[in-house]
Amino acid sequence: MTEAMLQVSNLETYYGPIMAICGVSLEVRQGEIVAVLGANGAGKTTLLKTISGALNCRKGDVLLEGKAIQNRDPNWVAAQGLAHVPEGREVFPFLSVRDNLMLGAYRRSDGDTISADLETMYRYFPALKENAGKLAGYLSGGQQQMLAIARGYMSRPRLMVLDEPSLGLSPVLVQSIFHIIRRLNEEEGLTILLVEQNAAVALETSRRAYVMEVGGIVMDGPSAELARSDDIKEFYLGQK
Ligand code: ATP
């Protein structure tokens, strides 16, 4: 049995009196890519923010490699090996691409390895190398998404959680970003949890997936099986 990298149990998160996450349980095993699918407003962002400490939960547990991380400071959670790549990228527009990347590594003191990791990211994302001295705000949407992922990698996480990496990107860019996400998983050994409205690409990329509706998980299973399910085809893949 492969060890659980992330174990979420019976999670409940509220905005004031409104319950946005209603008893969610899920697991990500070491080496997996796991997707959470769901329409706008299903609670995907709230779920990721609760996992990474940006929001507190009222009930439930979040275990990273067996250690409880719920309701802790997001910086502390990041230091435990979890990188959160937020929706909308949130790069620092007035800093250079290189400085954005170095900020991802600010907790680290292993100078040589940091330089090697920077080169690794430039190899995966040549556009970032070409624009290393440019202000991040001048990058295209796709390049900013690449920067957000590469900055997450620079903290050397064992688990990366990605919020809607396809958001606002053209189909060609979506394919190339997801190709790199797969390579980071296969070649760099990164375990990945991603939430997506783009069910087709999320199911193609992940090993297993969960489907969220109004704050709860309504379906889960191997991604290849979910992609063949009639409900998923009709409601998430737009096929009859
Ligand atoms: P999207 O893809 O649009 O980000 P989502 O699946 O990530 O959707 P969430 O953003 O997690 O969904 O939102 C879940 C629910 O919580 C929605 O009903 C939303 O309106 C509500 N919500 C989100 N943020 C807040 C907030 N700051 N205050 C109150 N309600 C919120």
PDB file of C-alpha atoms and ligand atoms in Angstrom:
ATOM      1  CA  MET A   1       0.000   0.000   0.000  1.00  0.00           C
ATOM      2  CA  THR A   2       1.436   3.367  -1.039  1.00  0.00           C
ATOM      3  CA  GLU A   3       1.670   5.922   1.758  1.00  0.00           C
ATOM      4  CA  ALA A   4      -0.908   8.760   1.723  1.00  0.00           C
ATOM      5  CA  MET A   5       0.837  12.034   0.995  1.00  0.00           C
ATOM      6  CA  LEU A   6      -2.334  13.952   1.798  1.00  0.00           C
ATOM      7  CA  GLN A   7      -5.315  12.717   3.761  1.00  0.00           C
ATOM      8  CA  VAL A   8      -8.348  14.976   4.127  1.00  0.00           C
ATOM      9  CA  SER A   9     -11.122  13.721   6.413  1.00  0.00           C
ATOM     10  CA  ASN A  10     -14.621  15.114   7.015  1.00  0.00           C
ATOM     11  CA  LEU A  11     -13.577  18.672   6.283  1.00  0.00           C
ATOM     12  CA  GLU A  12     -16.033  21.512   6.914  1.00  0.00           C
ATOM     13  CA  THR A  13     -15.253  25.121   6.021  1.00  0.00           C
ATOM     14  CA  TYR A  14     -17.584  28.076   6.471  1.00  0.00           C
ATOM     15  CA  TYR A  15     -17.778  31.648   5.243  1.00  0.00           C
ATOM     16  CA  GLY A  16     -19.553  33.163   8.248  1.00  0.00           C
ATOM     17  CA  PRO A  17     -22.730  31.113   8.616  1.00  0.00           C
ATOM     18  CA  ILE A  18     -22.466  29.569   5.127  1.00  0.00           C
ATOM     19  CA  MET A  19     -21.019  26.103   4.853  1.00  0.00           C
ATOM     20  CA  ALA A  20     -18.855  26.005   1.697  1.00  0.00           C
ATOM     21  CA  ILE A  21     -17.170  22.624   2.279  1.00  0.00           C
ATOM     22  CA  CYS A  22     -19.486  19.981   3.710  1.00  0.00           C
ATOM     23  CA  GLY A  23     -17.659  16.941   5.044  1.00  0.00           C
ATOM     24  CA  VAL A  24     -15.097  16.406   2.283  1.00  0.00           C
ATOM     25  CA  SER A  25     -12.733  13.426   2.497  1.00  0.00           C
ATOM     26  CA  LEU A  26     -10.067  12.660  -0.068  1.00  0.00           C
ATOM     27  CA  GLU A  27      -6.634  11.147  -0.380  1.00  0.00           C
ATOM     28  CA  VAL A  28      -3.583  11.779  -2.534  1.00  0.00           C
ATOM     29  CA  ARG A  29      -0.970   9.031  -2.527  1.00  0.00           C
ATOM     30  CA  GLN A  30       2.704   9.582  -3.040  1.00  0.00           C
ATOM     31  CA  GLY A  31       3.534  10.011  -6.751  1.00  0.00           C
ATOM     32  CA  GLU A  32      -0.049  10.526  -7.907  1.00  0.00           C
ATOM     33  CA  ILE A  33      -1.739  13.276  -9.871  1.00  0.00           C
ATOM     34  CA  VAL A  34      -5.236  13.612  -8.430  1.00  0.00           C
ATOM     35  CA  ALA A  35      -7.870  15.955  -9.873  1.00  0.00           C
ATOM     36  CA  VAL A  36     -10.896  17.570  -8.248  1.00  0.00           C
ATOM     37  CA  LEU A  37     -13.493  18.481 -10.852  1.00  0.00           C
ATOM     38  CA  GLY A  38     -16.458  20.736 -10.344  1.00  0.00           C
ATOM     39  CA  ALA A  39     -18.435  23.606 -11.765  1.00  0.00           C
ATOM     40  CA  ASN A  40     -18.053  27.241 -10.813  1.00  0.00           C
ATOM     41  CA  GLY A  41     -18.819  27.700  -7.122  1.00  0.00           C
ATOM     42  CA  ALA A  42     -18.628  23.980  -6.230  1.00  0.00           C
ATOM     43  CA  GLY A  43     -16.063  24.755  -3.524  1.00  0.00           C
ATOM     44  CA  LYS A  44     -12.802  23.751  -5.198  1.00  0.00           C
ATOM     45  CA  THR A  45     -10.877  26.909  -4.338  1.00  0.00           C
ATOM     46  CA  THR A  46     -12.204  26.848  -0.775  1.00  0.00           C
ATOM     47  CA  LEU A  47     -11.048  23.237  -0.452  1.00  0.00           C
ATOM     48  CA  LEU A  48      -7.511  24.029  -1.627  1.00  0.00           C
ATOM     49  CA  LYS A  49      -7.305  27.129   0.570  1.00  0.00           C
ATOM     50  CA  THR A  50      -8.352  25.075   3.588  1.00  0.00           C
ATOM     51  CA  ILE A  51      -5.715  22.442   2.769  1.00  0.00           C
ATOM     52  CA  SER A  52      -2.935  25.019   2.445  1.00  0.00           C
ATOM     53  CA  GLY A  53      -3.924  27.028   5.519  1.00  0.00           C
ATOM     54  CA  ALA A  54      -5.290  30.167   3.820  1.00  0.00           C
ATOM     55  CA  LEU A  55      -8.691  29.337   5.355  1.00  0.00           C
ATOM     56  CA  ASN A  56      -9.504  27.652   8.645  1.00  0.00           C
ATOM     57  CA  CYS A  57     -11.834  24.677   8.839  1.00  0.00           C
ATOM     58  CA  ARG A  58     -14.455  24.228  11.534  1.00  0.00           C
ATOM     59  CA  LYS A  59     -14.234  20.438  11.507  1.00  0.00           C
ATOM     60  CA  GLY A  60     -12.095  17.685  10.061  1.00  0.00           C
ATOM     61  CA  ASP A  61      -8.442  16.881   9.553  1.00  0.00           C
ATOM     62  CA  VAL A  62      -5.827  17.538   6.917  1.00  0.00           C
ATOM     63  CA  LEU A  63      -2.770  15.309   7.229  1.00  0.00           C
ATOM     64  CA  LEU A  64       0.368  15.833   5.165  1.00  0.00           C
ATOM     65  CA  GLU A  65       2.492  12.679   5.368  1.00  0.00           C
ATOM     66  CA  GLY A  66       0.656  11.884   8.595  1.00  0.00           C
ATOM     67  CA  LYS A  67       1.171  15.305  10.211  1.00  0.00           C
ATOM     68  CA  ALA A  68      -1.872  17.505  11.014  1.00  0.00           C
ATOM     69  CA  ILE A  69      -1.669  20.761   9.038  1.00  0.00           C
ATOM     70  CA  GLN A  70      -5.223  22.131   9.300  1.00  0.00           C
ATOM     71  CA  ASN A  71      -5.761  25.601  10.775  1.00  0.00           C
ATOM     72  CA  ARG A  72      -2.048  26.393  10.744  1.00  0.00           C
ATOM     73  CA  ASP A  73      -0.319  29.411   9.273  1.00  0.00           C
ATOM     74  CA  PRO A  74       0.083  29.035   5.460  1.00  0.00           C
ATOM     75  CA  ASN A  75       3.825  29.755   5.736  1.00  0.00           C
ATOM     76  CA  TRP A  76       4.206  26.953   8.237  1.00  0.00           C
ATOM     77  CA  VAL A  77       2.238  24.627   5.950  1.00  0.00           C
ATOM     78  CA  ALA A  78       4.472  25.607   3.012  1.00  0.00           C
ATOM     79  CA  ALA A  79       7.538  24.832   5.122  1.00  0.00           C
ATOM     80  CA  GLN A  80       6.164  21.311   5.676  1.00  0.00           C
ATOM     81  CA  GLY A  81       6.476  20.665   1.924  1.00  0.00           C
ATOM     82  CA  LEU A  82       3.216  21.866   0.386  1.00  0.00           C
ATOM     83  CA  ALA A  83       3.211  24.471  -2.403  1.00  0.00           C
ATOM     84  CA  HIS A  84      -0.075  26.159  -3.312  1.00  0.00           C
ATOM     85  CA  VAL A  85      -0.260  27.593  -6.832  1.00  0.00           C
ATOM     86  CA  PRO A  86      -3.282  29.897  -6.576  1.00  0.00           C
ATOM     87  CA  GLU A  87      -6.046  30.558  -9.076  1.00  0.00           C
ATOM     88  CA  GLY A  88      -5.263  33.649 -11.128  1.00  0.00           C
ATOM     89  CA  ARG A  89      -1.523  32.997 -10.710  1.00  0.00           C
ATOM     90  CA  GLU A  90      -0.866  35.931  -8.344  1.00  0.00           C
ATOM     91  CA  VAL A  91       2.678  36.578  -9.492  1.00  0.00           C
ATOM     92  CA  PHE A  92       4.386  39.752  -8.264  1.00  0.00           C
ATOM     93  CA  PRO A  93       3.915  42.016 -11.318  1.00  0.00           C
ATOM     94  CA  PHE A  94       6.552  44.605 -10.335  1.00  0.00           C
ATOM     95  CA  LEU A  95       9.285  42.059  -9.708  1.00  0.00           C
ATOM     96  CA  SER A  96      11.321  40.387 -12.433  1.00  0.00           C
ATOM     97  CA  VAL A  97      10.584  36.824 -13.469  1.00  0.00           C
ATOM     98  CA  ARG A  98      13.831  35.718 -11.844  1.00  0.00           C
ATOM     99  CA  ASP A  99      13.020  37.502  -8.560  1.00  0.00           C
ATOM    100  CA  ASN A 100       9.571  35.910  -8.523  1.00  0.00           C
ATOM    101  CA  LEU A 101      11.252  32.520  -8.862  1.00  0.00           C
ATOM    102  CA  MET A 102      13.813  33.287  -6.152  1.00  0.00           C
ATOM    103  CA  LEU A 103      10.985  34.348  -3.820  1.00  0.00           C
ATOM    104  CA  GLY A 104       9.660  30.814  -4.153  1.00  0.00           C
ATOM    105  CA  ALA A 105      12.951  29.637  -2.639  1.00  0.00           C
ATOM    106  CA  TYR A 106      13.183  32.227   0.159  1.00  0.00           C
ATOM    107  CA  ARG A 107      13.003  29.670   2.965  1.00  0.00           C
ATOM    108  CA  ARG A 108      15.861  27.618   1.565  1.00  0.00           C
ATOM    109  CA  SER A 109      19.518  28.004   2.386  1.00  0.00           C
ATOM    110  CA  ASP A 110      20.958  25.405  -0.015  1.00  0.00           C
ATOM    111  CA  GLY A 111      22.406  27.922  -2.516  1.00  0.00           C
ATOM    112  CA  ASP A 112      23.853  25.473  -5.075  1.00  0.00           C
ATOM    113  CA  THR A 113      20.679  23.430  -5.262  1.00  0.00           C
ATOM    114  CA  ILE A 114      18.595  26.596  -5.618  1.00  0.00           C
ATOM    115  CA  SER A 115      20.623  27.570  -8.709  1.00  0.00           C
ATOM    116  CA  ALA A 116      20.263  24.047 -10.091  1.00  0.00           C
ATOM    117  CA  ASP A 117      16.489  24.153  -9.517  1.00  0.00           C
ATOM    118  CA  LEU A 118      16.303  27.535 -11.250  1.00  0.00           C
ATOM    119  CA  GLU A 119      18.047  25.994 -14.270  1.00  0.00           C
ATOM    120  CA  THR A 120      15.664  23.026 -14.113  1.00  0.00           C
ATOM    121  CA  MET A 121      12.678  25.417 -14.265  1.00  0.00           C
ATOM    122  CA  TYR A 122      14.258  27.322 -17.163  1.00  0.00           C
ATOM    123  CA  ARG A 123      14.610  23.982 -18.954  1.00  0.00           C
ATOM    124  CA  TYR A 124      10.925  23.148 -18.455  1.00  0.00           C
ATOM    125  CA  PHE A 125       9.814  26.701 -19.234  1.00  0.00           C
ATOM    126  CA  PRO A 126      12.219  28.266 -21.770  1.00  0.00           C
ATOM    127  CA  ALA A 127       9.934  31.336 -22.013  1.00  0.00           C
ATOM    128  CA  LEU A 128      10.796  32.139 -18.390  1.00  0.00           C
ATOM    129  CA  LYS A 129      14.510  31.998 -19.161  1.00  0.00           C
ATOM    130  CA  GLU A 130      14.076  34.274 -22.183  1.00  0.00           C
ATOM    131  CA  ASN A 131      12.146  36.753 -20.035  1.00  0.00           C
ATOM    132  CA  ALA A 132      14.088  36.297 -16.778  1.00  0.00           C
ATOM    133  CA  GLY A 133      14.885  40.024 -16.421  1.00  0.00           C
ATOM    134  CA  LYS A 134      11.449  41.251 -17.449  1.00  0.00           C
ATOM    135  CA  LEU A 135       8.800  42.412 -14.974  1.00  0.00           C
ATOM    136  CA  ALA A 136       6.378  39.545 -14.411  1.00  0.00           C
ATOM    137  CA  GLY A 137       3.426  41.858 -15.062  1.00  0.00           C
ATOM    138  CA  TYR A 138       4.472  42.051 -18.724  1.00  0.00           C
ATOM    139  CA  LEU A 139       4.238  38.286 -19.257  1.00  0.00           C
ATOM    140  CA  SER A 140       1.303  36.771 -21.145  1.00  0.00           C
ATOM    141  CA  GLY A 141      -1.361  34.870 -19.182  1.00  0.00           C
ATOM    142  CA  GLY A 142       0.186  31.543 -20.144  1.00  0.00           C
ATOM    143  CA  GLN A 143       3.671  32.673 -19.142  1.00  0.00           C
ATOM    144  CA  GLN A 144       2.337  33.939 -15.788  1.00  0.00           C
ATOM    145  CA  GLN A 145       0.778  30.528 -15.182  1.00  0.00           C
ATOM    146  CA  MET A 146       4.144  28.925 -15.986  1.00  0.00           C
ATOM    147  CA  LEU A 147       5.819  31.351 -13.577  1.00  0.00           C
ATOM    148  CA  ALA A 148       3.344  30.523 -10.811  1.00  0.00           C
ATOM    149  CA  ILE A 149       4.022  26.796 -11.217  1.00  0.00           C
ATOM    150  CA  ALA A 150       7.793  27.293 -11.428  1.00  0.00           C
ATOM    151  CA  ARG A 151       7.743  29.547  -8.348  1.00  0.00           C
ATOM    152  CA  GLY A 152       5.847  26.824  -6.483  1.00  0.00           C
ATOM    153  CA  TYR A 153       8.479  24.296  -7.539  1.00  0.00           C
ATOM    154  CA  MET A 154      11.282  26.542  -6.240  1.00  0.00           C
ATOM    155  CA  SER A 155      10.132  25.879  -2.669  1.00  0.00           C
ATOM    156  CA  ARG A 156      10.941  22.204  -3.389  1.00  0.00           C
ATOM    157  CA  PRO A 157       7.566  20.864  -2.263  1.00  0.00           C
ATOM    158  CA  ARG A 158       6.682  17.200  -1.995  1.00  0.00           C
ATOM    159  CA  LEU A 159       3.046  18.062  -2.753  1.00  0.00           C
ATOM    160  CA  MET A 160       1.920  20.781  -5.147  1.00  0.00           C
ATOM    161  CA  VAL A 161      -1.716  21.887  -5.134  1.00  0.00           C
ATOM    162  CA  LEU A 162      -2.796  23.747  -8.258  1.00  0.00           C
ATOM    163  CA  ASP A 163      -5.946  25.861  -8.522  1.00  0.00           C
ATOM    164  CA  GLU A 164      -7.348  25.871 -12.087  1.00  0.00           C
ATOM    165  CA  PRO A 165      -4.117  25.952 -14.062  1.00  0.00           C
ATOM    166  CA  SER A 166      -6.156  26.108 -17.306  1.00  0.00           C
ATOM    167  CA  LEU A 167      -8.045  29.275 -16.339  1.00  0.00           C
ATOM    168  CA  GLY A 168      -8.131  31.849 -19.138  1.00  0.00           C
ATOM    169  CA  LEU A 169      -5.687  29.996 -21.391  1.00  0.00           C
ATOM    170  CA  SER A 170      -6.112  28.987 -25.033  1.00  0.00           C
ATOM    171  CA  PRO A 171      -6.575  25.246 -25.737  1.00  0.00           C
ATOM    172  CA  VAL A 172      -3.013  24.974 -27.095  1.00  0.00           C
ATOM    173  CA  LEU A 173      -1.550  26.576 -23.980  1.00  0.00           C
ATOM    174  CA  VAL A 174      -3.704  24.383 -21.747  1.00  0.00           C
ATOM    175  CA  GLN A 175      -2.236  21.318 -23.450  1.00  0.00           C
ATOM    176  CA  SER A 176       1.313  22.541 -23.052  1.00  0.00           C
ATOM    177  CA  ILE A 177       0.867  23.501 -19.363  1.00  0.00           C
ATOM    178  CA  PHE A 178      -0.661  20.107 -18.583  1.00  0.00           C
ATOM    179  CA  HIS A 179       2.105  18.346 -20.501  1.00  0.00           C
ATOM    180  CA  ILE A 180       4.597  20.045 -18.197  1.00  0.00           C
ATOM    181  CA  ILE A 181       2.516  19.189 -15.113  1.00  0.00           C
ATOM    182  CA  ARG A 182       2.721  15.518 -16.166  1.00  0.00           C
ATOM    183  CA  ARG A 183       6.493  15.782 -16.695  1.00  0.00           C
ATOM    184  CA  LEU A 184       6.999  17.393 -13.273  1.00  0.00           C
ATOM    185  CA  ASN A 185       5.139  14.434 -11.816  1.00  0.00           C
ATOM    186  CA  GLU A 186       6.974  11.758 -13.801  1.00  0.00           C
ATOM    187  CA  GLU A 187      10.479  13.209 -14.029  1.00  0.00           C
ATOM    188  CA  GLU A 188      10.741  15.245 -10.818  1.00  0.00           C
ATOM    189  CA  GLY A 189       8.631  12.966  -8.623  1.00  0.00           C
ATOM    190  CA  LEU A 190       6.227  15.737  -7.638  1.00  0.00           C
ATOM    191  CA  THR A 191       2.891  14.597  -6.162  1.00  0.00           C
ATOM    192  CA  ILE A 192       0.084  16.805  -7.457  1.00  0.00           C
ATOM    193  CA  LEU A 193      -3.469  17.705  -6.449  1.00  0.00           C
ATOM    194  CA  LEU A 194      -5.201  19.941  -8.962  1.00  0.00           C
ATOM    195  CA  VAL A 195      -8.678  21.432  -9.128  1.00  0.00           C
ATOM    196  CA  GLU A 196     -10.181  22.133 -12.533  1.00  0.00           C
ATOM    197  CA  GLN A 197     -13.340  23.114 -14.337  1.00  0.00           C
ATOM    198  CA  ASN A 198     -11.778  21.761 -17.542  1.00  0.00           C
ATOM    199  CA  ALA A 199     -12.746  18.157 -16.887  1.00  0.00           C
ATOM    200  CA  ALA A 200     -11.384  16.795 -20.165  1.00  0.00           C
ATOM    201  CA  VAL A 201      -7.785  17.838 -19.575  1.00  0.00           C
ATOM    202  CA  ALA A 202      -7.966  17.103 -15.839  1.00  0.00           C
ATOM    203  CA  LEU A 203      -9.148  13.528 -16.462  1.00  0.00           C
ATOM    204  CA  GLU A 204      -6.536  13.009 -19.180  1.00  0.00           C
ATOM    205  CA  THR A 205      -3.779  14.136 -16.830  1.00  0.00           C
ATOM    206  CA  SER A 206      -4.742  12.551 -13.511  1.00  0.00           C
ATOM    207  CA  ARG A 207      -4.699   8.995 -12.234  1.00  0.00           C
ATOM    208  CA  ARG A 208      -7.740   9.454  -9.985  1.00  0.00           C
ATOM    209  CA  ALA A 209     -10.353  12.155  -9.647  1.00  0.00           C
ATOM    210  CA  TYR A 210     -13.060  13.439  -7.324  1.00  0.00           C
ATOM    211  CA  VAL A 211     -16.135  15.331  -8.466  1.00  0.00           C
ATOM    212  CA  MET A 212     -17.410  18.172  -6.261  1.00  0.00           C
ATOM    213  CA  GLU A 213     -20.887  19.660  -6.225  1.00  0.00           C
ATOM    214  CA  VAL A 214     -22.159  22.247  -3.719  1.00  0.00           C
ATOM    215  CA  GLY A 215     -19.329  21.685  -1.287  1.00  0.00           C
ATOM    216  CA  GLY A 216     -19.336  17.880  -1.215  1.00  0.00           C
ATOM    217  CA  ILE A 217     -17.740  15.003  -3.125  1.00  0.00           C
ATOM    218  CA  VAL A 218     -20.403  13.275  -5.246  1.00  0.00           C
ATOM    219  CA  MET A 219     -18.242  10.827  -7.206  1.00  0.00           C
ATOM    220  CA  ASP A 220     -14.687   9.550  -7.297  1.00  0.00           C
ATOM    221  CA  GLY A 221     -12.620   6.894  -9.003  1.00  0.00           C
ATOM    222  CA  PRO A 222      -9.870   6.231 -11.532  1.00  0.00           C
ATOM    223  CA  SER A 223      -9.887   9.084 -14.066  1.00  0.00           C
ATOM    224  CA  ALA A 224     -10.123   6.737 -17.058  1.00  0.00           C
ATOM    225  CA  GLU A 225     -13.278   5.185 -15.587  1.00  0.00           C
ATOM    226  CA  LEU A 226     -14.838   8.544 -14.743  1.00  0.00           C
ATOM    227  CA  ALA A 227     -14.186   9.716 -18.305  1.00  0.00           C
ATOM    228  CA  ARG A 228     -16.359   6.810 -19.527  1.00  0.00           C
ATOM    229  CA  SER A 229     -19.227   7.492 -17.097  1.00  0.00           C
ATOM    230  CA  ASP A 230     -22.425   8.800 -18.713  1.00  0.00           C
ATOM    231  CA  ASP A 231     -22.959  11.492 -16.054  1.00  0.00           C
ATOM    232  CA  ILE A 232     -19.439  12.837 -16.436  1.00  0.00           C
ATOM    233  CA  LYS A 233     -19.754  12.755 -20.217  1.00  0.00           C
ATOM    234  CA  GLU A 234     -23.018  14.651 -20.133  1.00  0.00           C
ATOM    235  CA  PHE A 235     -22.388  17.182 -17.365  1.00  0.00           C
ATOM    236  CA  TYR A 236     -18.647  17.735 -17.436  1.00  0.00           C
ATOM    237  CA  LEU A 237     -17.419  16.757 -20.892  1.00  0.00           C
ATOM    238  CA  GLY A 238     -20.339  18.159 -22.885  1.00  0.00           C
ATOM    239  CA  GLN A 239     -20.934  14.846 -24.655  1.00  0.00           C
ATOM    240  CA  LYS A 240     -24.316  13.151 -24.993  1.00  0.00           C
TER     241      LYS A 240
HETATM  242  P1  ATP B   1     -14.526  28.860  -8.945  1.00  0.00           P
HETATM  243  O1  ATP B   1     -14.091  27.940  -9.987  1.00  0.00           O
HETATM  244  O2  ATP B   1     -15.508  29.890  -9.425  1.00  0.00           O
HETATM  245  O3  ATP B   1     -13.428  29.456  -8.121  1.00  0.00           O
HETATM  246  P2  ATP B   1     -14.965  27.009  -6.832  1.00  0.00           P
HETATM  247  O4  ATP B   1     -15.448  25.636  -7.106  1.00  0.00           O
HETATM  248  O5  ATP B   1     -13.513  27.179  -6.610  1.00  0.00           O
HETATM  249  O6  ATP B   1     -15.437  27.970  -7.975  1.00  0.00           O
HETATM  250  P3  ATP B   1     -15.312  28.422  -4.375  1.00  0.00           P
HETATM  251  O7  ATP B   1     -14.644  29.661  -4.888  1.00  0.00           O
HETATM  252  O8  ATP B   1     -14.564  27.584  -3.427  1.00  0.00           O
HETATM  253  O9  ATP B   1     -15.799  27.531  -5.607  1.00  0.00           O
HETATM  254  O10 ATP B   1     -16.703  28.848  -3.748  1.00  0.00           O
HETATM  255  C1  ATP B   1     -17.547  27.920  -3.048  1.00  0.00           C
HETATM  256  C2  ATP B   1     -18.759  28.657  -2.478  1.00  0.00           C
HETATM  257  O11 ATP B   1     -18.347  29.560  -1.464  1.00  0.00           O
HETATM  258  C3  ATP B   1     -19.500  29.482  -3.521  1.00  0.00           C
HETATM  259  O12 ATP B   1     -20.874  29.394  -3.223  1.00  0.00           O
HETATM  260  C4  ATP B   1     -18.997  30.886  -3.283  1.00  0.00           C
HETATM  261  O13 ATP B   1     -19.978  31.838  -3.630  1.00  0.00           O
HETATM  262  C5  ATP B   1     -18.746  30.893  -1.789  1.00  0.00           C
HETATM  263  N1  ATP B   1     -17.646  31.808  -1.434  1.00  0.00           N
HETATM  264  C6  ATP B   1     -16.403  31.794  -1.965  1.00  0.00           C
HETATM  265  N2  ATP B   1     -15.640  32.759  -1.393  1.00  0.00           N
HETATM  266  C7  ATP B   1     -16.425  33.379  -0.488  1.00  0.00           C
HETATM  267  C8  ATP B   1     -16.223  34.438   0.441  1.00  0.00           C
HETATM  268  N3  ATP B   1     -15.042  35.060   0.556  1.00  0.00           N
HETATM  269  N4  ATP B   1     -17.267  34.808   1.214  1.00  0.00           N
HETATM  270  C9  ATP B   1     -18.468  34.174   1.131  1.00  0.00           C
HETATM  271  N5  ATP B   1     -18.724  33.160   0.287  1.00  0.00           N
HETATM  272  C10 ATP B   1     -17.722  32.750  -0.509  1.00  0.00           C
END
